[in-house]
Coordinates of C-alpha atoms and ligand atoms in Angstrom, one line a residue:
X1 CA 25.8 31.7 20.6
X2 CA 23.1 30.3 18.8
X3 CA 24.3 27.6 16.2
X4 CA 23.5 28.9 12.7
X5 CA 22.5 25.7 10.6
X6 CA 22.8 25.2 6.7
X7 CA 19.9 24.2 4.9
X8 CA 19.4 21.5 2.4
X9 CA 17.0 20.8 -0.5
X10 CA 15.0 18.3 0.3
X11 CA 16.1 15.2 -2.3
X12 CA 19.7 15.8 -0.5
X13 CA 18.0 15.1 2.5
X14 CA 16.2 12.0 1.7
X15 CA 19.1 10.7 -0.4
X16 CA 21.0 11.0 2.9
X17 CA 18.9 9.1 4.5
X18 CA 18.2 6.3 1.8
X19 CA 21.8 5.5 2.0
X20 CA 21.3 3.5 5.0
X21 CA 18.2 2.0 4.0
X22 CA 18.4 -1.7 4.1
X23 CA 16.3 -5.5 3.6
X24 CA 14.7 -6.6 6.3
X25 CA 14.9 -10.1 7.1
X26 CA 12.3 -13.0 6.2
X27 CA 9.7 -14.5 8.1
X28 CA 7.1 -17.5 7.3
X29 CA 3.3 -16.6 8.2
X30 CA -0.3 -17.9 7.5
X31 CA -2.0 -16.8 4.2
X32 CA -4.5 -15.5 6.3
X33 CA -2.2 -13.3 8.3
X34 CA -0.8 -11.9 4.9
X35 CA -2.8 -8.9 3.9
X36 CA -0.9 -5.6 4.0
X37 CA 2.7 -7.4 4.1
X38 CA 5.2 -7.5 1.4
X39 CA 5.9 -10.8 -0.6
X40 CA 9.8 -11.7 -0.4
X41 CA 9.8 -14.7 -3.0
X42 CA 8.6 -14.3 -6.5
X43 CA 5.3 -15.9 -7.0
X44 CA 5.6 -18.6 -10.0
X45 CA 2.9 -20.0 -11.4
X46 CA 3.4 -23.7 -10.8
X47 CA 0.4 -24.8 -13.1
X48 CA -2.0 -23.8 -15.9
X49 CA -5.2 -21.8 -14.4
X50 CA -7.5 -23.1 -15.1
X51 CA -5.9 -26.3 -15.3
X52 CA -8.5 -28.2 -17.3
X53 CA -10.6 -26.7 -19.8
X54 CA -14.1 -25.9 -17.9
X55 CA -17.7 -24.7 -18.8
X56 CA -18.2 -20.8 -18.3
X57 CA -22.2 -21.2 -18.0
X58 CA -24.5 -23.5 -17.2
X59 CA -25.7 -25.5 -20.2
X60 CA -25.0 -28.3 -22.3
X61 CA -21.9 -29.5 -23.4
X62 CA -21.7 -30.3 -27.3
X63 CA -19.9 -30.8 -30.1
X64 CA -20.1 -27.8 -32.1
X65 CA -19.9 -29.4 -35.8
X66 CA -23.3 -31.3 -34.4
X67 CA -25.0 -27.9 -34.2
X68 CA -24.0 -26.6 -38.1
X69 CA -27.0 -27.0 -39.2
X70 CA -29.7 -26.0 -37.0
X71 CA -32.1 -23.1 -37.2
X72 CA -35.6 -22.3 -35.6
X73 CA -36.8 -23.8 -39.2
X74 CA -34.9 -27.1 -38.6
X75 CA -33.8 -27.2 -34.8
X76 CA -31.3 -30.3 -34.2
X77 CA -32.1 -32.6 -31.2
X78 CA -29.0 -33.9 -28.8
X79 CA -29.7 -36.5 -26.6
X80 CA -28.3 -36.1 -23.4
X81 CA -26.5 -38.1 -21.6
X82 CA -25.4 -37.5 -18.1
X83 CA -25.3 -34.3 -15.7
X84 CA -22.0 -33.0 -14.2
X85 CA -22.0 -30.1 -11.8
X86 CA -18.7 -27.8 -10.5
X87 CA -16.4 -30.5 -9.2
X88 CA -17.5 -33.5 -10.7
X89 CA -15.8 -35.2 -14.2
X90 CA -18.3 -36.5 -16.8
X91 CA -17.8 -40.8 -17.1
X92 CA -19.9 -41.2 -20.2
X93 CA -18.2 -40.9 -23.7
X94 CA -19.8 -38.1 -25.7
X95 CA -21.1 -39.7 -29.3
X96 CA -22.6 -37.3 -32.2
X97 CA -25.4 -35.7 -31.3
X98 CA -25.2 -36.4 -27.5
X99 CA -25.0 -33.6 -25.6
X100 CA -24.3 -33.2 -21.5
X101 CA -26.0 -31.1 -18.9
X102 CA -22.9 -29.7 -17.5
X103 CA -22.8 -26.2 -14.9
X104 CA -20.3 -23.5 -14.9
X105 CA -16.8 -24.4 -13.8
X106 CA -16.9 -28.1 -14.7
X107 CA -14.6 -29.7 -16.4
X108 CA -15.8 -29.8 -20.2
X109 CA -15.7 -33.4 -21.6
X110 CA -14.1 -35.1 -23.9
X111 CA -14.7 -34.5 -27.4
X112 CA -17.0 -31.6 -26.5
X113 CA -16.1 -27.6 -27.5
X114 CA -19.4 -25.9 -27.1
X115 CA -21.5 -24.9 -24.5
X116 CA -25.1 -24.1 -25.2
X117 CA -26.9 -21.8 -22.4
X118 CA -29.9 -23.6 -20.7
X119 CA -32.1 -20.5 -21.8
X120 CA -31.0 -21.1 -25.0
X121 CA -32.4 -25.2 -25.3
X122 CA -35.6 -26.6 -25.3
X123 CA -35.7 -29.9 -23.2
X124 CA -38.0 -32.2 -23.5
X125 CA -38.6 -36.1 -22.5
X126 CA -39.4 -39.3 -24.9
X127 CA -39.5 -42.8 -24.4
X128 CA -37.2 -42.1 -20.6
X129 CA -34.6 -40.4 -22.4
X130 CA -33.8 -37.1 -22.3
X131 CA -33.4 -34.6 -25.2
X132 CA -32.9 -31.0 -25.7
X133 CA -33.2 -28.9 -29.1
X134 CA -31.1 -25.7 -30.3
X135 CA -31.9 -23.7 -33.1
X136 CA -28.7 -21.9 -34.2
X137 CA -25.1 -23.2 -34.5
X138 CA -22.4 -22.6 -32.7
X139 CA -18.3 -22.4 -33.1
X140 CA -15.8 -24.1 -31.1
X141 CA -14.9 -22.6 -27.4
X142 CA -18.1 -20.9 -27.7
X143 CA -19.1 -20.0 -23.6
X144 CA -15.9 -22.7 -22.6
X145 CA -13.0 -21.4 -20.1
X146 CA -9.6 -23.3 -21.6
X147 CA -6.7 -24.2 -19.8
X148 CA -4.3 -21.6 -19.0
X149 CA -6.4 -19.0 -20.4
X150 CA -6.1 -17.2 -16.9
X151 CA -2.6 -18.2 -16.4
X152 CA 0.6 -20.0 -17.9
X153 CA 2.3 -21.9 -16.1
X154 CA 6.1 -20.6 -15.6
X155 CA 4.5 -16.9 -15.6
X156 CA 6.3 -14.8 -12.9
X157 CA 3.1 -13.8 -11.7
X158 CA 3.6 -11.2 -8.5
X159 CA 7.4 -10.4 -8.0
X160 CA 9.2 -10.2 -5.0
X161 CA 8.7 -7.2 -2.9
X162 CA 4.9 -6.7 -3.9
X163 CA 2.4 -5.4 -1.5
X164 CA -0.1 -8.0 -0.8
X165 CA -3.1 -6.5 -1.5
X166 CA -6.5 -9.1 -1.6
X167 CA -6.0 -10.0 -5.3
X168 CA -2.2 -11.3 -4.6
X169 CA -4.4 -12.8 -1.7
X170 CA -6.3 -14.9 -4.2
X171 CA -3.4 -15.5 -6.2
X172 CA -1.3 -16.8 -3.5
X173 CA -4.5 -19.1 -2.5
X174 CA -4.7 -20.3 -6.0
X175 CA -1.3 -21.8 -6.1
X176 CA -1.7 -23.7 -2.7
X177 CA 0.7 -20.8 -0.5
X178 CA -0.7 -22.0 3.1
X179 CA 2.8 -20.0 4.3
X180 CA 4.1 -16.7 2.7
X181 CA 7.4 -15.9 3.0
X182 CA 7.4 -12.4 4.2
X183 CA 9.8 -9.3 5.0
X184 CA 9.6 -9.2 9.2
X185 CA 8.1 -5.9 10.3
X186 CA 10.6 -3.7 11.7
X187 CA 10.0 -2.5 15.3
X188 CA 10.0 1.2 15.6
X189 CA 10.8 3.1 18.8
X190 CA 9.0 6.3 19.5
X191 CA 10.1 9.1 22.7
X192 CA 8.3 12.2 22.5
X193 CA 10.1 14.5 24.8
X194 CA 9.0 18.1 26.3
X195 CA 8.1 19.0 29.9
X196 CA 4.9 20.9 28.6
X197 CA 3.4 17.2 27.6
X198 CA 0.2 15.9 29.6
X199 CA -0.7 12.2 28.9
X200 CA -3.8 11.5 26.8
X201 CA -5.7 11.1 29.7
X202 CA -4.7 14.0 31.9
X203 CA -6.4 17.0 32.3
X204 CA -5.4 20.3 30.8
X205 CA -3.2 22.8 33.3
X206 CA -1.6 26.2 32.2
X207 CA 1.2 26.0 30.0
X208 CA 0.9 22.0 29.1
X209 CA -0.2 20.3 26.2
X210 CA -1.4 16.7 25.4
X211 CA 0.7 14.9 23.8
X212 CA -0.6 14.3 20.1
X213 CA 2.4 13.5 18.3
X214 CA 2.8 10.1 20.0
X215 CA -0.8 8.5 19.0
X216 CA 0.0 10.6 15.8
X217 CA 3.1 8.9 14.8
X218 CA 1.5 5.5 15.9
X219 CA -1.0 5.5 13.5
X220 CA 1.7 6.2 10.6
X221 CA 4.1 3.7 11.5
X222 CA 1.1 1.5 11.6
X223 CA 0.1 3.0 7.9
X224 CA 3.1 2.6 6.9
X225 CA 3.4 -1.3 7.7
X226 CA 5.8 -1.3 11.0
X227 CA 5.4 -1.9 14.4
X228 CA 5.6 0.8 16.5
X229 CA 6.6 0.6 20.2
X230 CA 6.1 3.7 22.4
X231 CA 8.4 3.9 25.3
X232 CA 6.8 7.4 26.5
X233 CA 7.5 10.7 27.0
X234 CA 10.4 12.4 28.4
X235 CA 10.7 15.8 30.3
X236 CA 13.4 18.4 29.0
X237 CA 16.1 17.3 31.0
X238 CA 19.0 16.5 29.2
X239 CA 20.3 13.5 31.7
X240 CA 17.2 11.7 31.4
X241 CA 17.2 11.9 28.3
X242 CA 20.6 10.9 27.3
X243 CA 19.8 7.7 29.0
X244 CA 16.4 7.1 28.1
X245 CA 17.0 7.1 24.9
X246 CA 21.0 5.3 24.6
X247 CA 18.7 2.4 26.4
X248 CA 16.0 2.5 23.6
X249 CA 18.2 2.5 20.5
X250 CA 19.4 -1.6 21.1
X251 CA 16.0 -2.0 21.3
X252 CA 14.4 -1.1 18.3
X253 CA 15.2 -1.3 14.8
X254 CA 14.9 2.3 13.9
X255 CA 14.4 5.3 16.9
X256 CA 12.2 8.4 16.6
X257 CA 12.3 11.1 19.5
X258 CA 9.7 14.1 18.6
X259 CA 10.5 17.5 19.8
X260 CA 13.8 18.9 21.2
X261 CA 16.0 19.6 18.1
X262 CA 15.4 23.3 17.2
X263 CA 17.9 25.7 18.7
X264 CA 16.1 26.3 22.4
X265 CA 17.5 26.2 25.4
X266 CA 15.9 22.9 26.1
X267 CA 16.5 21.1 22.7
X268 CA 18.7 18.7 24.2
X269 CA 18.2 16.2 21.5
X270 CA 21.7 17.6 19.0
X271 CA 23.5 17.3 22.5
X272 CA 22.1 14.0 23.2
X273 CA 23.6 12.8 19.6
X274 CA 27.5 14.7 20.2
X275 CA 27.6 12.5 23.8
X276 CA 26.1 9.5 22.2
X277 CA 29.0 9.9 19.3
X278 CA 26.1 9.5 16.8
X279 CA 26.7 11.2 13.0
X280 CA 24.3 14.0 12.0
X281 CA 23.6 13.5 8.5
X282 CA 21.6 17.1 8.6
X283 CA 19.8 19.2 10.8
X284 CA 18.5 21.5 8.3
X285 CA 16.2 21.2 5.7
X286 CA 15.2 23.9 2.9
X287 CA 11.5 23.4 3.5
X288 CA 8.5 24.2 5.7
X289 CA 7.0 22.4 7.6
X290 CA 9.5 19.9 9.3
X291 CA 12.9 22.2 8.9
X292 CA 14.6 21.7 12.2
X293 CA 14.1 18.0 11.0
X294 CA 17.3 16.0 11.9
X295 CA 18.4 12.4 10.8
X296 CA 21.7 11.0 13.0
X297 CA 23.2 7.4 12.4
X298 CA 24.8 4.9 14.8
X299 CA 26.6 2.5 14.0
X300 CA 24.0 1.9 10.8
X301 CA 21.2 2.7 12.9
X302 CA 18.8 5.5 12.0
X303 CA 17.7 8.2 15.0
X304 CA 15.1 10.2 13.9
X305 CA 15.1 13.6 15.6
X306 CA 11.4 15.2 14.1
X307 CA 10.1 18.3 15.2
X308 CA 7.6 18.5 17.7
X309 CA 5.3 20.8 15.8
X310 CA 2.4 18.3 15.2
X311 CA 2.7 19.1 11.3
X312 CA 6.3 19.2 11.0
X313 CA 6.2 16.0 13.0
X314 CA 3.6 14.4 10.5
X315 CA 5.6 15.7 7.3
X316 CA 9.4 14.4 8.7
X317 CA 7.9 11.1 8.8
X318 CA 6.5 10.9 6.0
X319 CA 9.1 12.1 4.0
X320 CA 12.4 10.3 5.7
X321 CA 10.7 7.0 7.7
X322 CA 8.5 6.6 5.2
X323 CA 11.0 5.3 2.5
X324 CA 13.1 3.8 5.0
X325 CA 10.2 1.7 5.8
X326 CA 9.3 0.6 2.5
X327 CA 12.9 -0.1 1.4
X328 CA 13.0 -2.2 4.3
X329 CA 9.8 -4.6 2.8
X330 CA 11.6 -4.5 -0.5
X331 CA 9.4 -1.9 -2.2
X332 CA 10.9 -0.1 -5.3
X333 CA 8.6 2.3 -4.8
X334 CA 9.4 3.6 -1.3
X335 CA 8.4 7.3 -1.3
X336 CA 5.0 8.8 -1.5
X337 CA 3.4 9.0 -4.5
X338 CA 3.8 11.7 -6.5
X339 CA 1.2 13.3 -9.3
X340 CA 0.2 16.4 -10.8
X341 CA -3.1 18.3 -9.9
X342 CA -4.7 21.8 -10.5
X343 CA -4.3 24.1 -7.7
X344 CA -8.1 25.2 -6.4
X345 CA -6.6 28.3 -4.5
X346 CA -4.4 31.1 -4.6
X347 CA -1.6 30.9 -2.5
X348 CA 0.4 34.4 -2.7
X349 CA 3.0 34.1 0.0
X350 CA 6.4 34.9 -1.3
X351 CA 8.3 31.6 -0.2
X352 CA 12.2 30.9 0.1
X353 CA 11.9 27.3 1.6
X354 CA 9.8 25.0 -0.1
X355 CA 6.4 24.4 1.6
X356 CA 4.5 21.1 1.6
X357 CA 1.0 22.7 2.0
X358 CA -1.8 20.1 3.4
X359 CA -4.2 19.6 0.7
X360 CA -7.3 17.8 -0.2
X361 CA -6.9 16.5 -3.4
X362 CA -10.3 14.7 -5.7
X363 CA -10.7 13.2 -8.6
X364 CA -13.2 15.7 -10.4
X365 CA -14.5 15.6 -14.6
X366 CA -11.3 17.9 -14.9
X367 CA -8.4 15.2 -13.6
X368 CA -7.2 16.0 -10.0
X369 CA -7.4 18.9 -8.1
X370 CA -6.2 19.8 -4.5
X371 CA -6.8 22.6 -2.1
X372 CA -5.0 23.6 0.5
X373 CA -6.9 22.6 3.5
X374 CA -6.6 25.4 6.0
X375 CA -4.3 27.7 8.2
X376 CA -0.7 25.9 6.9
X377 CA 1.1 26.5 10.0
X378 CA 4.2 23.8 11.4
X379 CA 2.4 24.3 14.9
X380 CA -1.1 23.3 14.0
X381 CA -2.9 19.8 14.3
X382 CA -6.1 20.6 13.0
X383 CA -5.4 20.5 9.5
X384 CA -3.9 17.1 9.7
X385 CA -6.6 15.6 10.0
X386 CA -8.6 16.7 6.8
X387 CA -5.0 16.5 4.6
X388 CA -4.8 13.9 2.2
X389 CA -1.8 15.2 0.1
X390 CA 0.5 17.7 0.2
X391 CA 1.4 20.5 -2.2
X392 CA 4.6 20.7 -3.2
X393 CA 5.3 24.8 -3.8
X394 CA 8.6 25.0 -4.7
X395 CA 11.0 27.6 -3.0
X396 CA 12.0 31.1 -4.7
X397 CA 9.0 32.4 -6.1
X398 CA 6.6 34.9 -5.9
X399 CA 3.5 32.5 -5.1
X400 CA 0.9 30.6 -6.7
X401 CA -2.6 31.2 -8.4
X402 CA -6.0 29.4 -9.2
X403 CA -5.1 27.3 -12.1
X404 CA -1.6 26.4 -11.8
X405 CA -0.5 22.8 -12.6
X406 CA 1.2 21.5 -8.8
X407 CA 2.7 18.7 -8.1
X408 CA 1.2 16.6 -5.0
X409 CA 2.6 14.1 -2.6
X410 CA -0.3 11.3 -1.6
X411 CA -0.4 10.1 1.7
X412 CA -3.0 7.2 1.8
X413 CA -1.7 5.9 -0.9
X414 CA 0.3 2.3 -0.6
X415 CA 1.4 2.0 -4.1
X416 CA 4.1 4.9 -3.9
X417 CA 6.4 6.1 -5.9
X418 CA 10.4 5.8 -7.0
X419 CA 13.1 7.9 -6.8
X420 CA 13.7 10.4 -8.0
X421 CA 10.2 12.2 -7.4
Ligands
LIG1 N1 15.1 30.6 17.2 C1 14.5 29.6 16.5 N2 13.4 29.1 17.0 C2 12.8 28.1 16.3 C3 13.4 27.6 15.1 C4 14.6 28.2 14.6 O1 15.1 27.8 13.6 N3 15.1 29.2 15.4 N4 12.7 26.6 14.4 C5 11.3 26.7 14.6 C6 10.8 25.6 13.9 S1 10.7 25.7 12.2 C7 10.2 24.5 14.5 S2 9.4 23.3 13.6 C8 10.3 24.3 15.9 C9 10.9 23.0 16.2 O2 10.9 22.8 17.6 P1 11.5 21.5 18.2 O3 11.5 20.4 17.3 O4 12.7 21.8 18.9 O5 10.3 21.0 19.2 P2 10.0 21.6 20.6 O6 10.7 22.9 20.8 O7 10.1 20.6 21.6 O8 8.4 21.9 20.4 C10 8.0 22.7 19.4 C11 6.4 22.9 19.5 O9 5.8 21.6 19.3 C12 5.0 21.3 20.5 N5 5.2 19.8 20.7 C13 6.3 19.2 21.1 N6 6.1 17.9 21.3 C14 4.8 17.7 21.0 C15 3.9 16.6 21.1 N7 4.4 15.3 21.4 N8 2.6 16.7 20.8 C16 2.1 17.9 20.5 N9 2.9 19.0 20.4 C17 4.2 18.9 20.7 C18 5.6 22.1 21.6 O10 4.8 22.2 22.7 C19 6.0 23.3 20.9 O11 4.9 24.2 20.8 O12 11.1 25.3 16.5 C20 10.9 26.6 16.0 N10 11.7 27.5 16.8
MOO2 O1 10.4 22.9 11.1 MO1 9.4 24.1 11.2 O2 8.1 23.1 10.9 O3 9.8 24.5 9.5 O4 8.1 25.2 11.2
MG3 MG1 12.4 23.5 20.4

């Protein structure tokens, strides 16, 4: 007798899941090596930026009460002093009407408020000295960078659990992080199992595939911030596979087999997890693609069980590693990122199940809009590879026109979004 499975929304589903999200655990690396990872201290500043008050142009360095009174009638004449370029510190004390040449990003000196742009002066030489001439006034901080304009010192400035994108980058080099404490990547397994699979490499032959799901789910772990570890694939034969992949759970810090858990004669994988004494948490989800997807736990240890139709495949992960993932590098925004768009298409089908359509959404003069991208079948691969949303059509109704306000899930997005969608 074929089992009958009970479907669940898909929130139940991921909440399911997210109940066994955890932290993962810290690890120190080089600044340089920190670009994509996610910060697991909270950034303080430890000091004003800029910490000393600093030119913002090239120019001269003044007094601005010297310059009240001049004019292109009656221009007033600074002497000047001494030259100080990025890096260096003047050593001259600044009298009334004494000006210095000072560049942009050098520390202002003393006494001095103003700085005067070089196109703005007139220089000019007499008896060895050196002079220059303005002809309009100016107010204090006029063209000067203070200290701590940028940043206060004590500012929380990136909290824990941020993506390090290039600006934390610069952040994180601006106060001195040579080491970043960061969330370790977790290792995730990958079997993809069905004796129709060829290896990328092999020739085609009647009745076999090549395995795409496998390079596929690769690249998103790798999107996604993880480390994936293939161990290969795996004929329909339930023995092997029990063992094959009882080996590969203590090896990896979450497992995900592809294929195998619809109700066939060779979807060995719900089998594999009775033997393995593993608890399903479903095996039945309320939407299409990726409905046959099923999560199992053991002991605290997430098994993925995705379809092996190559969209279905892409959308389970997405959807269920995806937040698991995140969580994992401390993100509070685990899941994909969620926004409203204007449907470019009809899409009449009368649905029960939910369907996460792939769609190519844009940024157009009207706010976003998406369109499906093609054929939306669970089998197909194509369309995967022009996606970069998906639809969210909601189960129950009659379809959907031109013009309707849908909601989207992004995938290339890193920023993502919280629960609940
Ligand atoms: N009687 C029923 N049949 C099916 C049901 C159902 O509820 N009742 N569910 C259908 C749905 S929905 C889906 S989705 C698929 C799920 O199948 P499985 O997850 O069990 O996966 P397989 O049977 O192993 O393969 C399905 C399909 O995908 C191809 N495949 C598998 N692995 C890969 C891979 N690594 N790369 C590329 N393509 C792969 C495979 O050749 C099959 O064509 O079941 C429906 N059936
Ligand atoms: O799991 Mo299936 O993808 O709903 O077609
Ligand atoms: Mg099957």
């Amino acid at each position: 007798m074929v089992e009958i499975r009970t479907p669940i929304q898909i929130g139940e589903a991921v909440e399911k899941v997210m109940k066994f999200a955890r932290f993962g655990e810290v690890e120190e690396i080089k600044l340089e090596q920190a670009y994509g990872r996610y910060l697991c201290e909270d950034l303080i500043a430890d000091h004003d930026v800029p910490h000393f008050d600093r030119s913002g142009y090239d120019g001269f360095a003044i007094c601005s009460k010297d310059s009240l009174t001049a004019s292109s009638h009656e221009p007033v004449v600074f002497e000047v002093i001494e030259e100080i370029g990025a890096g260096y510190v003047g050593t001259k004390e600044v009298k009334p009407f004494q000006a210095v040449r000072i560049m942009t990003g050098a520390q202002m000196p003393d006494l001095c408020d103003t700085v005067v742009l070089l196109e703005l002066t007139r220089e000019f030489e007499q008896d060895g000295k050196k002079y220059m001439a303005i002809e309009r006034s100016y107010q204090a901080g006029d063209n000067v960078t203070f200290r701590g304009e940028d940043v206060k010192k004590g500012n929380i400035l990136v909290p824990n659990g941020t993506y390090i994108n290039p600006g934390v980058q610069a952040l994180l080099a601006t106060f001195g992080y040579n080491q970043v404490k960061v969330v370790k990547k977790p290792l995730i397994g990958i079997y993809a199992t069905g004796t129709e699979l060829l290896d990328v490499h092999e020739e085609l032959e009647p009745g076999k595939i090549r395995n795409s799901n496998a390079p596929m789910l690769h690249a998103q772990i790798e999107r996604v911030g993880a480390i994936p570890y293939y161990f290969g694939k795996l004929a329909d034969n339930f023995e092997d596979c029990y063992k094959a992949i009882s080996n590969a759970i203590n090896q990896v810090d979450l497992l995900i087999t592809t294929g195998g858990v619809s109700v066939g004669d060779f979807d060995y994988l719900p089998a594999i997890y009775e033997k393995l004494g593993a608890r399903v948490l479903f095996n039945k989800i309320a939407m299409r693609p990726g409905s046959v997807t099923t999560v199992a736990e053991l002991n605290g240890k997430l098994l993925f069980g995705i379809s092996g139709n190559p969209s279905a495949c892409y959308v389970g992960f997405e959807l269920f590693v995806r937040p698991i993932v995140k969580t994992f590098f401390g993100s509070k925004k685990p899941h994909l990122k969620k926004a409203s768009a204007i449907l470019q298409a009809d899409f009449p089908t009368p649905i029960s199940f939910t369907r996460l359509v792939r769609g190519y959404m844009s940024f157009t003069e009207n706010g976003l809009e998406v369109i499906p991208v093609g054929f939306d079948k669970s089998s197909m691969v194509s369309t995967l590879a022009t996606a970069n949303s998906l639809i969210i059509l909601p189960g129950g109704q009659r379809g959907f026109k031109t013009g309707s306000s849908v909601d989207v899930l992004l995938l290339d997005d890193a920023e993502g979004s919280e629960w609940p969608w």
